Each structure stands twice: as C-alpha cells, then as structure tokens.
Amino acid sequence: MSRVPEPEVIICGAGAAGLTLAIDLARRNVGFLLIDKAAGPFRGSRGKGIQPRSQEVFEDLGVIDRIVASGGEYPVQRFYTDEGPVDRSAVELSGPTPAEPYQIPLLVPQFLTERCLRERLAEFGHAPLYGHELIGIDQDDDGVSARIATPSGERTVRAAYLVGADGGSSFVRKSLDIGFPGRTLGVRAVVADVRADGVSADAWHRWGHSTDAQISLCPLYGTDMFQYQGPVPFDVDIDLSAAGLTALFHERTGRTDIVVREVSWASVFSMNARLADTYRRGRVLLTGDAAHVHPPTGGQGLNTGVQDAYNLGWKLAAVLDGAPDPLLTSYEQERRPIAEAVLGLSERLLEAAKSRFTSRGREVSQLDLGYVDSPLTIAAPRRDKGPLAGERAPDAPLTGAGGLDTRLFSLFQGPHWTLLGYEADRAAAPTARKGLHIHTTGPRGDLNDTGGHVRDAYGLAAGQWVLIRPDGYIAAIADTTDLHTIEAHLDAVGLRTGGASPGWR
C-alpha cells in the first residue's frame, strides 16, 4: 500500500480566506491539507460584498468571470420614509479605466463566492475535508504536528506550516494564546437568507433607517432569496423561524403584505472590532477572521481575509522552496497595518450609518491600500507622477509584438514575478531565472505601448523598469543604471539564478 505524502501546509478553515490560500498554493504545486470542522460548506450570504481589489485578485486566480456571473451589482437602496420611498445609490459608481478595470463592488452571496472558489480548487485536483476538526497543535523548529478528529477517528498530521483560517472564534489563535483585543460595538443584529412574498427584487428595501427599529431586505442576486437584516436588543431571544421573522418585520414596518415564507439560513450576532496581537507564532500563522473581525459596514471583512491569503500564499511557497524566513515575517508586517486601518474604516461607516443615509465610495474599494513601508519595497527617489513602489500595480492595455492585444494584468497572471522595462534595452535586463517573467516595450521589445497607457499609468520615462510582485504590487522602480538593486532584491526573496539562496539582505 502506497504511503500518502505528508502535506507541506495545513489550512484550518475552508471559508473564503482558506480557499483562496489553497488555490494559490495549488497553482504553485505546494502540497497542503484543507480541513474544516463543519459538516459541509457554509450556507449563508453573510459576506456578500466583493470589492474591486478582490475582483482583481480573483482574476489572477482564474475565477472572476464565474463570480461575476454568480451575482450582480448592488441594487439601488430604497428608503421608506414618512414622505414616501426615496431611492439612493448604494455605491458611488464610476466606470472602469484602463488602469482600474474593476470599479464597482459586486453583490455575491458568500456561499456562492465560496462555491466558485471550491470549483476552481477542484480544477487543481483538491477539495476541502469537511467534518475534520483540529483538536491539538504541537510545533518545533522543524514543523507542526496537528491532531485532527476525523469521521474515522483521530489522526496526527505533520507539516512544515499550519495556517489558521478558522474564523473569529479561531481554535488556532486560542491554542497559541494569541490575544485578540478590541471592543464590542454595542450593536446586536439578525441576518437571515429568506424567501419572501410581496417584495420586489429591484431594490434594497430599507425601513426605519437610523433607528433601533430599522430592518431591510436586500435581494441576493443569483438566488431567489433576500438578505434580511436588522438590529435587535441584547436581552431578547429572537425567533428565527419564518413566522418569527415575519412577525418582527410586521412590527417594525407595518407592511403586512410582505411575508417571509422560508428561512434558508439565519444568525444573531454581536458586532465586534478586534485585531490579533500577532499573526504568527513560530510555524503557525493566522489569516482572515482568525486575525481580525469587523462590523459588516463597508463590506470589508471577507475582502480583507481574501487579500491576507493572497499575500501569504506566495510567501509560504517561496520559503518552502528555499527563500529566507524573513520573507514570511513580512506577511504580518504588511497585512496587520492594513487590517488595523480597515477596522477603523468599518467602525466609522457603522457610526455614519446610524445617523444618516450613506453610500459607499472609493474608500471601500481597497484599491488604494499598499505596502509602501514594507521591507519588501525598494525605496526610490521621490516621484512626481505615477504610483510609488509598494502601491498596487495598475493595469494597462498593450499590443504584443505579434500584433495581438493584451493587458498587463494578463501578463501578471500566475504565480511569477514580472519585470517590465519601459522603452528599455532587453539586453540590460537581469539574468533570466525561474519565477521571473521579463517584458520590454520599445524597439525590439515584445510589447508595444500603442496607446500610451503604460506610460500614463506608471509615470515612466524611457529606460525605467518596474518590478511587480506575484500579488500585484510594485516592489521597485529603477533606472537601467540601477538594475543591480533589482537583481539583489530578486536574490534576497529566493529568485536565484542557481545555487543556494544568499539570504535576506
């Protein structure tokens, strides 16, 4: 009987963050085990907002089109006031640009987003193991031993790393005794996925706005259901049956023509804002809600978790392939400040929603978040135009030397780094190495910036080079005379031309 190989990474939690990490590891040929104590996939719509930056991540992972097809854009908010219904946009709309192809948040029920991610994972030959509960963690300098309760009995699995993606009540975080400071925000709410009669699916219907008696029904595109939401008192048991939710709705709205006839999923929860003291202890790391929990305002929680996993995946794979450990240390250095900032935004939006009509603008898109102060970012002289090193790498349409149209995002797609020389001599580029794709525009280049979109998006002068990380952020911008700094950086993060890694610098 053949021996089943031990995984290199154990992922505890098969929600959006865990699935994103699994897909990223799968496309890098990293062995992993994805487990979840639940009997099956999550059935609720809870994290229904997909922000533009997460859409870019999902494009890179090869799943954006099926996610878009599963949901839709946010409907208009229809507020029922004493003067009659008032329609207001839920988001401040702006059209796509060559640099930012995704500008509009999507409304996709969380269970449909996760279904798309599971389908993508299956294409790599993997699937989550449900009914597998992590019950113990032991680690040493060489790896982690995880005790897992499975339907067929207890099993111990050894791996190089373990990642806790197991939600706000994370067993992994608690097992490591990592603090989770923050505060309860004084709001308790009910959220449910319901089928209802007497209400249209053309708007997000809201009653009693800015009061403790507010309640809403938001159509869940891709389904025939609505997301039922409203604050509830802390000291009252809430009847989550169809009859109970109908009675609460009638009490608050007086609209007895609207009836909840079926409840697919329901939950009562208290809103919290919390951030783990650290994202890593030895060979165990935290990601997603295990590391931070948010109020639902602004649709930030799921998106922040997805981008945690997207940041972590390439670093885990690189370290497992011989890159120095400080590369993995940069995960917390980059992502924890992001979570701290997003928590503040979510709390501000919650307070604003209590007192006035609100719509969401660019601040929730996550397009402007970056890693300018990261140790992985090569500082450069101050630039008077274009993005800085550490910021998101823009998209741009180009034409290949063969005459076919393409985009920078298409060239970035995949697990590699990208070095782009603008009107640069290809012969000056660093030595070719595994994991690095090199492109140039200009004479004898493989790309033509026919519309000037690369120039405009990056603010580049002839002879300048941009190094793009695997997660779509700019690591460095350098002149041809300074390409040695990019070569040294590539060596330091494990992209070597041969021999052993020289270590972190």
Coordinates of C-alpha atoms in Angstrom, one line a residue:
M1 CA 0.0 0.0 0.0
S2 CA 1.5 3.4 -1.0
R3 CA 2.1 5.9 1.7
V4 CA 0.1 9.2 1.5
P5 CA 2.7 12.0 1.4
E6 CA 2.5 14.5 4.3
P7 CA 1.4 18.0 3.3
E8 CA 3.7 21.0 3.4
V9 CA 0.9 23.2 4.8
I10 CA -2.2 22.5 6.8
I11 CA -5.0 25.1 6.3
C12 CA -7.6 25.0 9.1
G13 CA -10.8 26.6 7.8
A14 CA -12.4 26.3 4.3
G15 CA -14.1 29.7 4.1
A16 CA -13.1 32.4 1.6
A17 CA -9.7 33.0 3.1
G18 CA -8.8 29.3 3.4
L19 CA -10.0 28.5 -0.1
T20 CA -8.1 31.5 -1.6
L21 CA -4.9 30.3 0.1
A22 CA -5.5 26.7 -1.1
I23 CA -5.9 27.9 -4.7
D24 CA -2.8 29.9 -4.6
L25 CA -0.8 27.1 -3.1
A26 CA -2.3 24.6 -5.6
R27 CA -1.2 26.6 -8.6
R28 CA 2.3 26.7 -7.1
N29 CA 2.4 22.9 -6.6
V30 CA 2.6 23.2 -2.8
G31 CA 1.2 20.2 -1.0
F32 CA -1.5 21.1 1.5
L33 CA -4.4 19.7 3.6
L34 CA -7.5 21.9 3.8
I35 CA -9.8 21.0 6.7
D36 CA -12.9 22.3 8.3
K37 CA -14.8 21.1 11.3
A38 CA -18.2 21.9 9.8
A39 CA -20.1 19.0 8.2
G40 CA -20.3 20.9 4.9
P41 CA -19.9 24.3 3.2
F42 CA -21.1 27.4 4.8
R43 CA -24.7 28.1 3.6
G44 CA -25.1 31.8 4.4
S45 CA -24.9 35.0 2.4
R46 CA -23.1 36.9 5.2
G47 CA -20.0 38.4 3.4
K48 CA -21.8 39.4 0.2
G49 CA -19.7 42.4 -1.0
I50 CA -16.8 41.8 -3.4
Q51 CA -14.7 44.9 -3.6
P52 CA -12.8 46.0 -6.8
R53 CA -9.3 44.9 -5.4
S54 CA -10.7 41.5 -4.6
Q55 CA -12.0 41.2 -8.1
E56 CA -8.5 41.8 -9.4
V57 CA -7.3 39.0 -7.1
F58 CA -10.0 36.7 -8.3
E59 CA -9.0 37.5 -11.9
D60 CA -5.4 36.4 -11.2
L61 CA -6.7 33.2 -9.6
G62 CA -8.8 32.4 -12.7
V63 CA -12.2 32.7 -11.1
I64 CA -13.5 36.3 -11.6
D65 CA -15.9 35.6 -14.5
R66 CA -17.8 32.8 -12.7
I67 CA -18.0 35.0 -9.6
V68 CA -19.4 37.9 -11.6
A69 CA -21.9 35.5 -13.2
S70 CA -23.0 34.3 -9.8
G71 CA -24.1 37.7 -8.5
G72 CA -24.6 41.3 -9.8
E73 CA -24.1 44.9 -9.0
Y74 CA -25.6 46.4 -5.8
P75 CA -29.2 47.5 -6.3
V76 CA -30.5 50.9 -5.5
Q77 CA -31.3 51.5 -1.8
R78 CA -35.0 52.3 -1.4
F79 CA -35.7 54.0 1.9
Y80 CA -39.3 54.1 3.1
T81 CA -39.8 57.4 4.8
D82 CA -42.9 59.3 6.1
E83 CA -42.9 61.2 2.8
G84 CA -42.7 58.1 0.7
P85 CA -40.0 55.9 -0.8
V86 CA -36.6 57.6 -1.6
D87 CA -34.1 55.8 -3.9
R88 CA -30.4 56.3 -3.3
S89 CA -27.4 54.6 -4.8
A90 CA -25.7 52.1 -2.5
V91 CA -22.4 52.8 -4.1
E92 CA -20.8 55.8 -5.8
L93 CA -20.5 54.5 -9.3
S94 CA -17.6 55.2 -11.7
G95 CA -16.8 53.4 -14.9
P96 CA -13.7 51.2 -15.5
T97 CA -10.5 52.8 -16.7
P98 CA -7.5 51.2 -18.4
A99 CA -5.6 51.3 -15.1
E100 CA -8.5 50.1 -12.9
P101 CA -10.7 47.7 -14.8
Y102 CA -12.9 46.9 -11.8
Q103 CA -14.5 49.9 -10.2
I104 CA -17.9 48.7 -8.9
P105 CA -18.4 46.4 -5.9
L106 CA -20.3 43.2 -6.6
L107 CA -23.1 41.7 -4.6
V108 CA -22.5 38.0 -4.4
P109 CA -23.8 35.8 -1.5
Q110 CA -20.8 34.4 0.4
F111 CA -22.0 30.8 -0.2
L112 CA -21.9 31.4 -4.0
T113 CA -18.4 33.0 -3.8
E114 CA -17.1 30.1 -1.9
R115 CA -18.8 27.7 -4.3
C116 CA -16.9 29.3 -7.1
L117 CA -13.6 29.0 -5.2
R118 CA -14.2 25.3 -4.5
E119 CA -14.9 24.7 -8.2
R120 CA -11.6 26.4 -9.0
L121 CA -9.8 24.4 -6.4
A122 CA -11.3 21.2 -7.8
E123 CA -9.7 22.1 -11.2
F124 CA -6.3 21.7 -9.4
G125 CA -7.4 18.3 -8.1
H126 CA -8.1 19.4 -4.5
A127 CA -11.2 19.7 -2.2
P128 CA -11.8 20.7 1.4
L129 CA -12.1 17.9 4.0
Y130 CA -15.3 18.7 6.0
G131 CA -16.0 17.1 9.3
H132 CA -12.3 17.3 10.2
E133 CA -11.7 19.2 13.4
L134 CA -8.4 20.5 14.6
I135 CA -8.1 19.5 18.2
G136 CA -4.4 20.0 19.0
I137 CA -1.2 21.7 17.8
D138 CA 2.4 20.9 18.6
Q139 CA 5.3 22.6 16.9
D140 CA 9.0 22.6 17.0
D141 CA 11.8 24.2 14.9
D142 CA 11.2 21.8 12.0
G143 CA 7.4 21.7 11.7
V144 CA 3.9 21.4 13.1
S145 CA 2.0 18.3 14.3
A146 CA -1.7 18.7 14.1
R147 CA -4.2 16.4 15.8
I148 CA -7.3 16.1 13.8
A149 CA -10.6 14.5 14.7
T150 CA -12.0 12.9 11.5
P151 CA -15.1 10.9 10.9
S152 CA -13.0 7.7 11.0
G153 CA -11.1 8.6 14.2
E154 CA -8.2 10.8 15.4
R155 CA -5.3 11.4 13.1
T156 CA -2.0 13.3 13.5
V157 CA -0.6 15.1 10.5
R158 CA 2.9 16.6 10.2
A159 CA 3.5 19.7 8.1
A160 CA 6.1 22.5 7.7
Y161 CA 3.4 25.2 8.5
L162 CA -0.1 25.5 9.7
V163 CA -2.4 28.4 8.9
G164 CA -5.5 29.2 11.0
A165 CA -8.3 30.5 8.7
D166 CA -10.9 29.3 11.2
G167 CA -12.8 32.5 11.9
G168 CA -13.4 34.9 14.7
S169 CA -13.6 32.2 17.3
S170 CA -10.4 30.6 15.9
F171 CA -9.2 27.4 17.7
V172 CA -5.8 28.0 16.3
R173 CA -5.5 31.5 17.7
K174 CA -6.7 30.4 21.1
S175 CA -4.4 27.4 21.1
L176 CA -1.4 29.7 20.6
D177 CA -2.7 32.0 23.4
I178 CA -2.6 35.0 21.0
G179 CA -4.5 38.0 22.3
F180 CA -7.5 39.3 20.4
P181 CA -8.0 42.8 21.8
G182 CA -10.7 45.2 20.6
R183 CA -14.2 46.0 21.6
T184 CA -17.8 45.1 21.3
L185 CA -19.6 47.8 19.3
G186 CA -22.9 47.9 21.2
V187 CA -24.9 46.5 18.2
R188 CA -26.6 43.1 18.1
A189 CA -28.2 42.2 14.8
V190 CA -30.1 39.5 13.0
V191 CA -29.1 38.4 9.5
A192 CA -31.0 35.8 7.5
D193 CA -31.4 34.5 4.0
V194 CA -35.1 34.3 3.3
R195 CA -37.6 33.7 0.6
A196 CA -40.4 36.3 0.9
D197 CA -43.6 37.2 -0.9
G198 CA -44.8 40.7 -1.6
V199 CA -41.5 42.4 -2.2
S200 CA -39.6 43.2 -5.5
A201 CA -36.0 42.3 -6.3
D202 CA -35.3 45.6 -8.0
A203 CA -34.1 47.4 -4.8
W204 CA -32.5 47.1 -1.4
H205 CA -35.6 47.8 0.7
R206 CA -35.0 49.7 4.0
W207 CA -37.4 50.7 6.7
G208 CA -36.9 52.7 9.9
H209 CA -33.4 53.9 8.8
S210 CA -31.2 55.4 11.6
T211 CA -33.5 54.0 14.3
D212 CA -33.3 50.9 16.5
A213 CA -36.3 49.6 14.6
Q214 CA -34.7 49.6 11.2
I215 CA -35.0 46.5 9.0
S216 CA -34.0 45.7 5.5
L217 CA -34.5 43.2 2.7
C218 CA -31.7 43.1 0.1
P219 CA -32.1 40.9 -3.0
L220 CA -29.4 38.2 -3.3
Y221 CA -28.6 38.1 -6.9
G222 CA -28.0 34.6 -8.3
T223 CA -30.8 33.3 -6.0
D224 CA -34.5 33.8 -5.3
M225 CA -33.7 35.0 -1.8
F226 CA -33.3 38.2 0.2
Q227 CA -30.9 39.0 2.9
Y228 CA -33.0 40.1 6.0
Q229 CA -31.1 42.4 8.3
G230 CA -31.9 44.5 11.4
P231 CA -30.6 45.4 14.9
V232 CA -32.1 43.5 17.8
P233 CA -31.9 44.0 21.6
F234 CA -29.2 42.2 23.6
D235 CA -31.6 40.8 26.2
V236 CA -34.2 39.2 23.9
D237 CA -34.4 35.8 22.3
I238 CA -35.0 36.1 18.6
D239 CA -37.4 33.7 16.9
L240 CA -35.5 32.8 13.6
S241 CA -38.4 30.9 12.1
A242 CA -40.2 32.2 9.1
A243 CA -43.2 33.1 11.3
G244 CA -40.9 34.8 13.8
L245 CA -39.1 36.9 11.3
T246 CA -42.4 37.8 9.6
A247 CA -43.8 39.0 13.0
L248 CA -40.7 41.1 13.7
F249 CA -40.9 42.6 10.2
H250 CA -44.6 43.5 10.5
E251 CA -44.0 45.0 13.9
R252 CA -41.3 47.3 12.6
T253 CA -42.7 48.2 9.1
G254 CA -46.5 47.8 9.3
R255 CA -46.2 46.1 5.9
T256 CA -48.4 43.0 6.5
D257 CA -48.4 42.4 2.7
I258 CA -44.8 41.2 2.9
V259 CA -44.4 37.7 4.3
V260 CA -41.3 35.6 5.0
R261 CA -42.2 32.1 3.8
E262 CA -38.9 30.3 4.2
V263 CA -35.6 30.7 6.0
S264 CA -32.6 29.2 4.4
W265 CA -30.0 30.4 7.0
A266 CA -30.2 32.7 9.9
S267 CA -27.9 34.1 12.6
V268 CA -28.0 36.6 15.5
F269 CA -24.6 38.2 16.3
S270 CA -22.9 41.0 18.2
M271 CA -20.7 43.3 16.2
N272 CA -17.1 43.4 17.2
A273 CA -13.9 45.1 16.1
R274 CA -10.9 43.0 17.1
L275 CA -7.3 42.5 15.9
A276 CA -4.9 39.7 16.9
D277 CA -1.8 40.7 18.7
T278 CA 0.3 38.9 16.2
Y279 CA -0.3 36.9 13.0
R280 CA 2.4 34.4 13.6
R281 CA 3.8 32.2 16.3
G282 CA 6.7 30.0 15.1
R283 CA 5.4 27.9 12.2
V284 CA 1.7 28.7 12.8
L285 CA 0.1 31.7 11.1
L286 CA -3.3 33.4 11.2
T287 CA -5.3 34.8 8.3
G288 CA -8.8 36.2 7.7
D289 CA -11.3 36.5 10.6
A290 CA -8.9 34.4 12.8
A291 CA -6.7 37.5 12.7
H292 CA -9.3 40.3 12.6
V293 CA -13.1 40.7 12.9
H294 CA -15.1 43.7 11.5
P295 CA -18.6 45.0 11.6
P296 CA -20.3 44.3 8.3
T297 CA -20.4 48.0 7.3
G298 CA -18.5 48.7 4.1
G299 CA -18.1 45.1 3.1
Q300 CA -14.5 44.8 4.3
G301 CA -14.2 41.6 6.3
L302 CA -14.3 38.9 3.6
N303 CA -12.2 41.1 1.2
T304 CA -9.5 41.7 3.8
G305 CA -9.3 38.0 4.5
V306 CA -9.0 37.1 0.9
Q307 CA -6.2 39.5 0.4
D308 CA -4.5 38.2 3.6
A309 CA -4.4 34.8 2.0
Y310 CA -3.3 36.2 -1.4
N311 CA -0.3 37.9 0.4
L312 CA 0.5 34.8 2.4
G313 CA 0.3 32.2 -0.3
W314 CA 3.3 33.3 -2.5
K315 CA 5.5 33.9 0.6
L316 CA 4.8 30.4 2.0
A317 CA 5.6 28.8 -1.3
A318 CA 8.8 30.8 -1.7
V319 CA 10.0 29.9 1.8
L320 CA 9.2 26.3 1.3
D321 CA 11.3 26.5 -1.9
G322 CA 14.3 27.9 0.0
A323 CA 13.7 31.6 0.3
P324 CA 14.8 33.1 3.7
D325 CA 12.3 33.2 6.6
P326 CA 12.1 37.0 6.8
L327 CA 10.1 36.9 3.6
L328 CA 7.4 35.1 5.6
T329 CA 7.8 37.6 8.5
S330 CA 6.8 40.3 6.1
Y331 CA 3.3 38.8 5.9
E332 CA 2.3 40.3 9.3
Q333 CA 4.4 43.5 8.7
E334 CA 2.3 44.2 5.6
R335 CA -1.1 42.8 6.5
R336 CA -1.6 43.8 10.1
P337 CA -1.5 47.5 9.5
I338 CA -4.0 47.1 6.6
A339 CA -6.4 45.3 8.9
E340 CA -6.0 48.0 11.6
A341 CA -6.8 50.7 9.0
V342 CA -9.8 48.7 7.6
L343 CA -11.2 48.2 11.1
G344 CA -11.2 51.9 11.6
L345 CA -13.0 52.5 8.3
S346 CA -15.6 49.9 9.2
E347 CA -16.3 51.5 12.5
R348 CA -16.6 54.9 11.0
L349 CA -19.0 53.6 8.4
L350 CA -21.1 51.9 11.2
E351 CA -21.4 55.2 13.1
A352 CA -22.3 57.1 9.9
A353 CA -25.0 54.5 9.0
K354 CA -26.6 55.1 12.4
S355 CA -27.3 58.7 11.7
R356 CA -27.7 59.4 8.0
F357 CA -28.2 58.0 4.5
T358 CA -24.9 56.6 3.3
S359 CA -23.4 55.4 0.1
R360 CA -20.0 53.7 -0.3
G361 CA -17.3 55.3 -2.4
R362 CA -13.6 54.6 -3.3
E363 CA -12.6 54.3 0.4
V364 CA -14.1 50.8 0.5
S365 CA -12.7 49.6 -2.8
Q366 CA -9.3 48.6 -1.3
L367 CA -7.6 49.8 -4.5
D368 CA -5.5 52.4 -2.6
L369 CA -4.1 50.0 0.1
G370 CA -0.5 49.1 -0.3
Y371 CA 2.9 48.3 1.3
V372 CA 5.0 51.4 0.8
D373 CA 6.7 50.9 4.2
S374 CA 7.2 47.2 3.7
P375 CA 10.7 45.7 4.0
L376 CA 10.0 44.1 0.6
T377 CA 9.7 47.5 -1.0
I378 CA 12.8 49.2 -2.5
A379 CA 12.7 52.8 -1.7
A380 CA 13.3 55.1 -4.7
P381 CA 13.8 58.8 -5.1
R382 CA 10.6 60.8 -4.8
R383 CA 8.4 60.6 -8.0
D384 CA 6.2 63.4 -9.2
K385 CA 3.9 61.1 -11.1
G386 CA 2.7 57.6 -11.2
P387 CA 2.5 55.0 -8.3
L388 CA 5.1 54.5 -5.7
A389 CA 7.0 51.3 -5.0
G390 CA 4.7 49.4 -2.6
E391 CA 1.5 50.5 -4.2
R392 CA -0.9 48.5 -6.4
A393 CA 0.4 47.8 -9.9
P394 CA -2.1 49.3 -12.4
D395 CA -3.5 47.5 -15.4
A396 CA -2.9 48.8 -19.0
P397 CA -3.8 47.6 -22.5
L398 CA -0.9 46.9 -24.8
T399 CA -0.2 45.2 -28.1
G400 CA 2.1 42.3 -28.3
A401 CA 4.9 42.3 -30.9
G402 CA 2.9 39.6 -32.8
G403 CA 0.1 42.1 -33.2
L404 CA -2.5 40.8 -30.7
D405 CA -3.9 42.9 -28.0
T406 CA -3.2 42.1 -24.4
R407 CA -3.2 43.7 -20.9
L408 CA -0.6 44.0 -18.1
F409 CA -3.0 42.0 -15.8
S410 CA -2.8 39.1 -18.3
L411 CA 1.0 39.2 -18.2
F412 CA 0.9 39.4 -14.4
Q413 CA -1.5 36.5 -14.1
G414 CA 0.1 33.5 -12.5
P415 CA 2.5 32.7 -9.6
H416 CA 5.5 34.6 -11.0
W417 CA 7.2 38.0 -10.6
T418 CA 7.2 40.3 -13.5
L419 CA 9.9 42.8 -14.6
L420 CA 8.7 45.4 -17.1
G421 CA 11.2 47.6 -18.9
Y422 CA 9.7 50.8 -20.5
E423 CA 11.3 51.7 -23.8
A424 CA 14.3 49.8 -22.4
D425 CA 17.0 47.6 -23.9
R426 CA 16.1 43.9 -23.2
A427 CA 19.8 43.1 -23.1
A428 CA 20.2 45.2 -20.0
A429 CA 17.7 43.1 -18.0
P430 CA 18.8 40.8 -15.1
T431 CA 19.8 37.3 -15.8
A432 CA 16.8 35.0 -16.6
R433 CA 15.7 32.9 -13.6
K434 CA 12.9 30.7 -12.5
G435 CA 9.8 32.6 -11.4
L436 CA 10.5 35.8 -13.2
H437 CA 8.9 37.0 -16.5
I438 CA 10.7 39.8 -18.2
H439 CA 8.9 42.1 -20.8
T440 CA 10.0 45.3 -22.5
T441 CA 8.4 47.9 -24.7
G442 CA 10.1 49.8 -27.4
P443 CA 12.4 48.8 -30.3
R444 CA 13.0 45.1 -30.3
G445 CA 10.6 44.8 -27.3
D446 CA 7.9 42.1 -27.1
L447 CA 5.3 44.7 -26.2
N448 CA 4.1 48.0 -27.7
D449 CA 2.5 50.7 -25.6
T450 CA 0.5 51.8 -28.6
G451 CA -2.0 53.9 -26.6
G452 CA 0.5 55.3 -24.1
H453 CA -1.5 53.6 -21.3
V454 CA 1.6 52.0 -19.6
R455 CA 3.3 55.4 -19.7
D456 CA 0.3 57.2 -18.2
A457 CA -0.5 54.6 -15.6
Y458 CA 3.1 54.2 -14.3
G459 CA 4.5 57.6 -15.0
L460 CA 7.6 56.0 -16.5
A461 CA 10.4 57.6 -18.5
A462 CA 12.4 55.7 -21.2
G463 CA 14.8 53.3 -19.7
Q464 CA 12.9 52.7 -16.4
W465 CA 12.0 49.3 -15.1
V466 CA 9.2 48.2 -12.8
L467 CA 9.3 45.0 -10.7
I468 CA 5.9 43.6 -9.9
R469 CA 5.4 41.1 -7.1
P470 CA 3.3 37.9 -7.5
D471 CA 0.4 39.6 -5.7
G472 CA 0.3 42.6 -8.0
Y473 CA 2.1 45.2 -6.0
I474 CA 5.2 47.2 -7.2
A475 CA 8.4 46.1 -5.5
A476 CA 10.7 48.6 -7.2
I477 CA 11.0 51.2 -9.9
A478 CA 14.5 51.7 -11.2
D479 CA 16.5 53.2 -14.0
T480 CA 18.6 50.9 -16.1
T481 CA 21.7 52.1 -14.3
D482 CA 20.2 50.8 -11.0
L483 CA 19.1 47.4 -12.1
H484 CA 21.7 45.9 -9.8
T485 CA 19.3 46.8 -6.9
I486 CA 16.5 44.8 -8.5
E487 CA 18.9 41.8 -9.1
A488 CA 19.9 41.9 -5.4
H489 CA 16.2 42.0 -4.4
L490 CA 15.4 39.0 -6.5
D491 CA 18.2 37.1 -5.0
A492 CA 17.0 38.0 -1.5
V493 CA 13.5 36.8 -2.0
G494 CA 14.6 33.5 -3.3
L495 CA 14.6 34.1 -7.1
R496 CA 18.1 32.9 -7.7
T497 CA 19.9 32.1 -10.9
G498 CA 21.5 29.0 -9.4
G499 CA 22.9 27.6 -6.2
A500 CA 21.6 28.4 -2.7
S501 CA 19.8 31.5 -1.6
P502 CA 22.2 34.1 -0.4
G503 CA 19.8 35.0 2.4
W504 CA 17.9 38.1 3.4
R505 CA 19.5 41.5 3.0

